[in-house]
Coordinates of C-alpha atoms in Angstrom, one line a residue:
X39 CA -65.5 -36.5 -62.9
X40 CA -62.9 -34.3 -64.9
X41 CA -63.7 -31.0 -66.2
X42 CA -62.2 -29.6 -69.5
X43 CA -62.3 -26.1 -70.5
X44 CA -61.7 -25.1 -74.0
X45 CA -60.9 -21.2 -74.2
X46 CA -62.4 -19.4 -77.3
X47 CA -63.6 -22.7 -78.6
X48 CA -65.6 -22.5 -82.2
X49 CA -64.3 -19.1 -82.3
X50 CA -60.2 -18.9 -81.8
X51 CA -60.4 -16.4 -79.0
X52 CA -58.4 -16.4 -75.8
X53 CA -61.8 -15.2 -73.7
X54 CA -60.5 -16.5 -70.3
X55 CA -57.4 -13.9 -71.0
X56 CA -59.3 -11.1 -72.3
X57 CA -61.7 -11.5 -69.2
X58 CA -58.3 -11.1 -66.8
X59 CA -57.1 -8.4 -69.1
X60 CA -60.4 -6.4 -69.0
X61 CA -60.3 -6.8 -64.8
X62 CA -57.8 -5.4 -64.5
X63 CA -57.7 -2.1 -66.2
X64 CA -61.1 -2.0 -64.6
X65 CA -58.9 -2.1 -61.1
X66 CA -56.2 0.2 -62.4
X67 CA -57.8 2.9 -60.1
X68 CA -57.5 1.0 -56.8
X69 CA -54.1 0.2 -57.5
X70 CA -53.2 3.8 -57.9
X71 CA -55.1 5.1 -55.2
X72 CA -53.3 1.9 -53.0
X73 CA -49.9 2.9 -54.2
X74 CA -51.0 7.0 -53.3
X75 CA -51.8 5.6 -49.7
X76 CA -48.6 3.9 -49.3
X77 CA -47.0 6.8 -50.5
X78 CA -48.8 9.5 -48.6
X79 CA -48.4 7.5 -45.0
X80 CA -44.5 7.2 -45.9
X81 CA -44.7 11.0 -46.5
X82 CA -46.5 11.1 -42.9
X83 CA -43.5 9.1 -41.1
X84 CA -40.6 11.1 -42.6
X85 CA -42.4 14.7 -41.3
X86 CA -43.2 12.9 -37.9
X87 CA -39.4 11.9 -38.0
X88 CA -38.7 15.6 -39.1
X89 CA -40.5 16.8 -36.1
X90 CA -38.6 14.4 -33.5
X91 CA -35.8 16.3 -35.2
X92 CA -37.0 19.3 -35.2
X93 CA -38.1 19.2 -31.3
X94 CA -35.0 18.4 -29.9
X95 CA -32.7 21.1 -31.8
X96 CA -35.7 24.1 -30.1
X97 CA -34.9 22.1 -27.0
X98 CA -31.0 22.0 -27.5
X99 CA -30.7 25.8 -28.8
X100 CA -33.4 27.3 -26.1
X101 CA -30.5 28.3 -23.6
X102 CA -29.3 30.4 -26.6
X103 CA -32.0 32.8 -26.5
X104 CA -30.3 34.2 -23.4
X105 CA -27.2 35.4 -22.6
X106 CA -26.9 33.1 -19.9
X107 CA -26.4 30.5 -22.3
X108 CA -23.5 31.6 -24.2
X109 CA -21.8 32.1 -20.6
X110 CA -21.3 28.4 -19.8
X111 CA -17.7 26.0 -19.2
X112 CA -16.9 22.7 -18.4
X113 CA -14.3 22.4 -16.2
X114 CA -12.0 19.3 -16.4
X115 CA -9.2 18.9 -14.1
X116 CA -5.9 15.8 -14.1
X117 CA -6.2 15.2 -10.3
X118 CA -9.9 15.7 -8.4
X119 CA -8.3 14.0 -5.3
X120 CA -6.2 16.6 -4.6
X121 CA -8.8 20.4 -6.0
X122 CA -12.0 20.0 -6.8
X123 CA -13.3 22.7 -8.7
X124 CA -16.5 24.7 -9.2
X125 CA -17.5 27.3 -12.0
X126 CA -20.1 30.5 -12.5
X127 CA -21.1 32.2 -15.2
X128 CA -18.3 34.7 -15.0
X129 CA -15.7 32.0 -15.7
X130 CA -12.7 32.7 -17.9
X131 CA -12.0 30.2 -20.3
X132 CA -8.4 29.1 -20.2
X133 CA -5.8 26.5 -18.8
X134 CA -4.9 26.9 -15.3
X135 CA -2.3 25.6 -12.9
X136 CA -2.4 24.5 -9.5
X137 CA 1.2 25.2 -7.3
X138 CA 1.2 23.5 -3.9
X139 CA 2.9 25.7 -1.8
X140 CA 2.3 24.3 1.7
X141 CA 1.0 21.0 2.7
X142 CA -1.4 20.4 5.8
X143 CA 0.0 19.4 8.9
X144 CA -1.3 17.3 11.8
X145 CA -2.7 19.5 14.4
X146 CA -0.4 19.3 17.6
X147 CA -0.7 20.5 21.4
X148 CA 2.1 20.3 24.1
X149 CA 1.6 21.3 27.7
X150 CA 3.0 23.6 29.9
X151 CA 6.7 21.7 31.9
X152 CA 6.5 19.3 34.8
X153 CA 9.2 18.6 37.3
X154 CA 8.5 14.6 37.0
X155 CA 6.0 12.7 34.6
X156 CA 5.4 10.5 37.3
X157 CA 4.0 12.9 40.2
X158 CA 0.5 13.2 40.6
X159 CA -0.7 16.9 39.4
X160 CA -3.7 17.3 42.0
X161 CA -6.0 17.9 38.7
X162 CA -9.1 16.2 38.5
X163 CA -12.4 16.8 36.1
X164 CA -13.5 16.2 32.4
X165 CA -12.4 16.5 29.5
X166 CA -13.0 16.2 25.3
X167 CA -10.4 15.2 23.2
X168 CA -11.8 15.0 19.4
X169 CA -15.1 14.4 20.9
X170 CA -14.0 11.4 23.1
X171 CA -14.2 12.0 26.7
X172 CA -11.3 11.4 29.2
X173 CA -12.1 11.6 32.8
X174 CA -9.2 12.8 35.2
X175 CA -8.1 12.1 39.4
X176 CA -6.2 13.9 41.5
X177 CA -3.6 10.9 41.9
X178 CA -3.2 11.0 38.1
X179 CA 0.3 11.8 36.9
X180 CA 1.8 12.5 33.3
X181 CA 2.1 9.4 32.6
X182 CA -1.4 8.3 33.2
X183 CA -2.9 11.6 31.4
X184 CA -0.7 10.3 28.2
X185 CA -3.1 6.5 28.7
X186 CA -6.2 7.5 29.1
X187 CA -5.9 9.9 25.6
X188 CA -4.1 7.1 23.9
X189 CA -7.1 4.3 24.8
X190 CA -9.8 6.9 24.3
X191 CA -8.6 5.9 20.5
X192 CA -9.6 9.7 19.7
X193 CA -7.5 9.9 16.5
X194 CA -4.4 11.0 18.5
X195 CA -1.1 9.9 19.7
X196 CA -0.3 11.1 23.1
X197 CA 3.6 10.8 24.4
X198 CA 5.8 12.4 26.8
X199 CA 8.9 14.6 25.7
X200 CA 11.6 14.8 28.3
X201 CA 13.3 18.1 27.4
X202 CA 15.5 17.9 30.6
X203 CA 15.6 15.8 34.2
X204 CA 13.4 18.6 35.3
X205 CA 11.4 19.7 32.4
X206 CA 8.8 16.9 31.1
X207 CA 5.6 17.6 28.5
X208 CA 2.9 15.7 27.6
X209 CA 2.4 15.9 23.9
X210 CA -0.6 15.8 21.6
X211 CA -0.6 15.0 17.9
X212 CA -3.3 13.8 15.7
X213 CA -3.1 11.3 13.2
X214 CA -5.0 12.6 11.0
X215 CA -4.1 16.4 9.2
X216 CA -5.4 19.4 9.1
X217 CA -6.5 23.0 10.9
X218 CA -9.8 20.8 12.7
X219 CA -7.6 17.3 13.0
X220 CA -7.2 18.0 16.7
X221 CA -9.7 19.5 19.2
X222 CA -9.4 19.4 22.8
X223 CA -12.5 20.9 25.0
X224 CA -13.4 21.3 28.0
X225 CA -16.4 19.8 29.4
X226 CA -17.1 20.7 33.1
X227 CA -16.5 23.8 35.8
X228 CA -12.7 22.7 35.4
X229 CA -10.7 23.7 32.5
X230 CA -8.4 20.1 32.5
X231 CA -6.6 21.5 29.2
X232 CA -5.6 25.1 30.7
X233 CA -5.1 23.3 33.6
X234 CA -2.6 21.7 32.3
X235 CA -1.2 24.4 30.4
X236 CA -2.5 23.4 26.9
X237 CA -4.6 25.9 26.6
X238 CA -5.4 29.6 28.3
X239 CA -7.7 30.7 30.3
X240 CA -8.5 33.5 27.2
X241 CA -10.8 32.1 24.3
X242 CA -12.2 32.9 21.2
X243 CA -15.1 32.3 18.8
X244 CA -14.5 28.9 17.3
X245 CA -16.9 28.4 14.5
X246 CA -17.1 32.1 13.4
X247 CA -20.2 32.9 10.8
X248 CA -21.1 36.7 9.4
X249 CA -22.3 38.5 12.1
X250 CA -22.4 35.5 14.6
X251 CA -20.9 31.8 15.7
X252 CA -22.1 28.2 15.1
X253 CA -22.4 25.3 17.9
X254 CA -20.7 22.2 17.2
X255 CA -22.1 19.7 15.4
X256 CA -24.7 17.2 17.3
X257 CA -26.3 14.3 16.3
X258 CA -30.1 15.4 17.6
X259 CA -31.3 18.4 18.7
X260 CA -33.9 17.0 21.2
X261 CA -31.3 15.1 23.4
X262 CA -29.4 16.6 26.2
X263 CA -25.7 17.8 25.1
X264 CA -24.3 15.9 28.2
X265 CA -25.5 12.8 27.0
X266 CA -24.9 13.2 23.3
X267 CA -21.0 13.6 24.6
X268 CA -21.6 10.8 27.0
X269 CA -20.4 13.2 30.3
X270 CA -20.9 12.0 33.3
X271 CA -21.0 15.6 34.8
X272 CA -21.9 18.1 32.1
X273 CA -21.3 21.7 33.1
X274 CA -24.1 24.2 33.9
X275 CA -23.5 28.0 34.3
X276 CA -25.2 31.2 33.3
X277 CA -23.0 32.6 30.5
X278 CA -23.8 35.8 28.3
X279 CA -24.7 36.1 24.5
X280 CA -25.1 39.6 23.4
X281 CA -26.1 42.0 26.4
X282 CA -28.0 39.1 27.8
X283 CA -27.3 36.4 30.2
X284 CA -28.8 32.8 30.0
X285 CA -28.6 29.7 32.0
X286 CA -27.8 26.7 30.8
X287 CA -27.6 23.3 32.2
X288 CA -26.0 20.8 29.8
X289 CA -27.0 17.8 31.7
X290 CA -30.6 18.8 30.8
X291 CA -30.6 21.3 27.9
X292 CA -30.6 19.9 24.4
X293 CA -30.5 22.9 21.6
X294 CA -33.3 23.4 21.4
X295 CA -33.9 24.0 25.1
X296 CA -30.6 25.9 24.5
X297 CA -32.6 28.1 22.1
X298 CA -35.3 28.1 23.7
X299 CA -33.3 30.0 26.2
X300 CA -31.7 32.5 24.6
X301 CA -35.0 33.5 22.7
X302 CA -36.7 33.4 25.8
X303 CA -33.9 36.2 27.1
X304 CA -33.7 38.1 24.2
X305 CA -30.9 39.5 23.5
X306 CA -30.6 42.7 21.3
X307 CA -30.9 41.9 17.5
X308 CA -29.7 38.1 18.3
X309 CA -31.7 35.3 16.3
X310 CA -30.7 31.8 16.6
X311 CA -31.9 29.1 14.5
X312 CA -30.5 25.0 14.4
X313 CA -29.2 24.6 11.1
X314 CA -29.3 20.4 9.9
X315 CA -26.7 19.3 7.0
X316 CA -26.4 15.8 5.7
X317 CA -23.2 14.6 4.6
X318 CA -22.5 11.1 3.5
X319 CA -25.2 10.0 4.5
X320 CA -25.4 11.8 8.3
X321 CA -27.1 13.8 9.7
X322 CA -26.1 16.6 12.5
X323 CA -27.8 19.7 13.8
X324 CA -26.2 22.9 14.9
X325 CA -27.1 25.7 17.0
X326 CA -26.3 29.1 15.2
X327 CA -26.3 32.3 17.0
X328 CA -26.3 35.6 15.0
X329 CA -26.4 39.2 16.0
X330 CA -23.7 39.4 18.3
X331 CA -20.2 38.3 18.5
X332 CA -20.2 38.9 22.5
X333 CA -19.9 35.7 24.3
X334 CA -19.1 35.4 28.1
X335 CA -18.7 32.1 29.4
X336 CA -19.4 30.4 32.6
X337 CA -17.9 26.9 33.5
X338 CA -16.8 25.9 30.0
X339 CA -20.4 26.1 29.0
X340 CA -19.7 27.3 25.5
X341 CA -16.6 25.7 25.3
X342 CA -18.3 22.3 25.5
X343 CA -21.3 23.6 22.8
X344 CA -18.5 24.4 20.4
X345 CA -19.3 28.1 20.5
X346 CA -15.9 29.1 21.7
X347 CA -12.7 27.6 22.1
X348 CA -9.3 27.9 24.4
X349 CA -6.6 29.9 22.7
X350 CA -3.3 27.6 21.9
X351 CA -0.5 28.7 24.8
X352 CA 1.8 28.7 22.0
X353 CA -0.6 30.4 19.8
X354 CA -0.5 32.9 23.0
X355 CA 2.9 32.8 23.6
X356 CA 3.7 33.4 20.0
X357 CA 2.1 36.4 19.9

């Protein structure tokens, strides 16, 4: 069934818009007070943005409160291969320049002169050469000394100059450069690089700290030095640190059985302590001895930990 609707019939009046007219100024107030709400809660979003702001320029401008903070650089720099730099709050601000005014050099040893290269030196014993060991006979000759470095494939190059038809010398150059690029130390009782003239019988404090010296570094401190260097017959010996002696057996001794023992002996105002570093990614341990820089050793005991080292002959012979 259809429905008609006839607004303001019998009277001529539009009621059905009057009615909608009428509604709506009665809603009038909602509206406003909607339109009040929208505009109060975007009021609410721009002060919470302010804030945000607000927040992070106290954050950015804290350092400025001290003095501290108007003391700080950025250092930039062409080439970090070749310097790498590093910067404190007493930095000057300005452009600097690098000159190069000596390169490094690849470390080099030469031994004292033989007669022949290929006459057997009666020399026989242990050795380190960067860490790798070499193991010496009596029968061995020049010759042979100059193999066994080359296959210990230590980093070096071993070779024979012939100076004259009397006067032969086994040569030592590393590959790679650099004041540490080559190390040679002895390992047992016998001294196989003074023996050979490399080195003297004098020696000095290798890695030198304030006050003190550092071991080499090792790759535990629980395992015996002997066997961290992979010697067959690690030397023993009693040597002296300070105004006390101490025995140590590097077959055995790890470091810290090494300072174990030199606490245990006590020498006047020494403390020792094993120091780890990591770098890329490994890690090593060394033995560090401070409170004296009096060290005696006793069959290349100290030599082998690092502690001290041969002087150069030709360091010697220069002087």
């Amino acid at each position: 069934m259809n429905s008609i609707s006839f607004s303001g019939l019998g009277s001529g009046i539009d009621t059905q818009s009057l009615i909608q007219q009428l509604m709506q100024i009665e809603r009038r107030p909602i509206t406003l007070l909607e339109q009040r709400q929208s505009s109060i809660s975007s009021q609410q979003a721009a002060w919470e943005t302010f804030t945000t702001y607000l927040s992070a320029l106290q954050s950015q401008t804290s350092t400025l409160s001290t003095a501290s903070g108007f003391q700080s650089y950025q250092a930039t720099m062409s080439e970090n291969s070749i310097v790498t730099l590093s910067l404190s709050s007493s930095a000057t601000p300005g452009n600097y320049e690098v000159e190069v005014l000596a390169v490094a050099e690849s470390g080099q040893a030469m031994s004292s002169a033989q007669s022949s290269s290929t006459t057997a030196l009666g020399i026989s014993g242990e050795a380190l050469v960067n860490g790798e060991q070499i193991s010496i006979t009596t029968t061995d000759d020049l010759l042979d000394i100059r193999d066994k470095i080359n296959n210990a494939n230590a980093g070096v190059s071993a070779w024979i100059m012939d100076v004259s038809e009397t006067e032969k010398r086994l040569m030592i150059t590393a590959q790679a450069e650099g004041d540490n690029s080559l190390d040679l130390k002895a390992s047992g009782s016998t001294d196989i690089w003074s023996s050979l003239g490399f080195v003297t019988s004098a020696s000095n404090i290798k890695n030198s700290i304030s006050g003190g010296a550092d071991s080499d570094d090792f790759s535990s401190r629980t395992t015996a030095i002997g066997t961290l260097l992979g010697l067959s017959s690690a030397a023993s010996g009693t040597v002296t640190i300070g105004d006390k002696t101490v025995s140590i057996d590097l077959a055995n001794d790890s470091l810290e059985d090494i300072q174990n023992a030199i606490d245990t002996a006590a020498p006047t105002g020494v403390t020792t302590s094993i120091v780890s570093t990591t770098e890329n990614g490994e890690t090593v341990q060394t033995l560090r001895i401070q409170g004296t820089t009096t060290f005696a050793d006793s069959n290349n005991v100290l030599r082998t930990l690092g502690i001290l080292e041969s002087r150069s002959a030709t360091e010697s012979t220069a002087e």
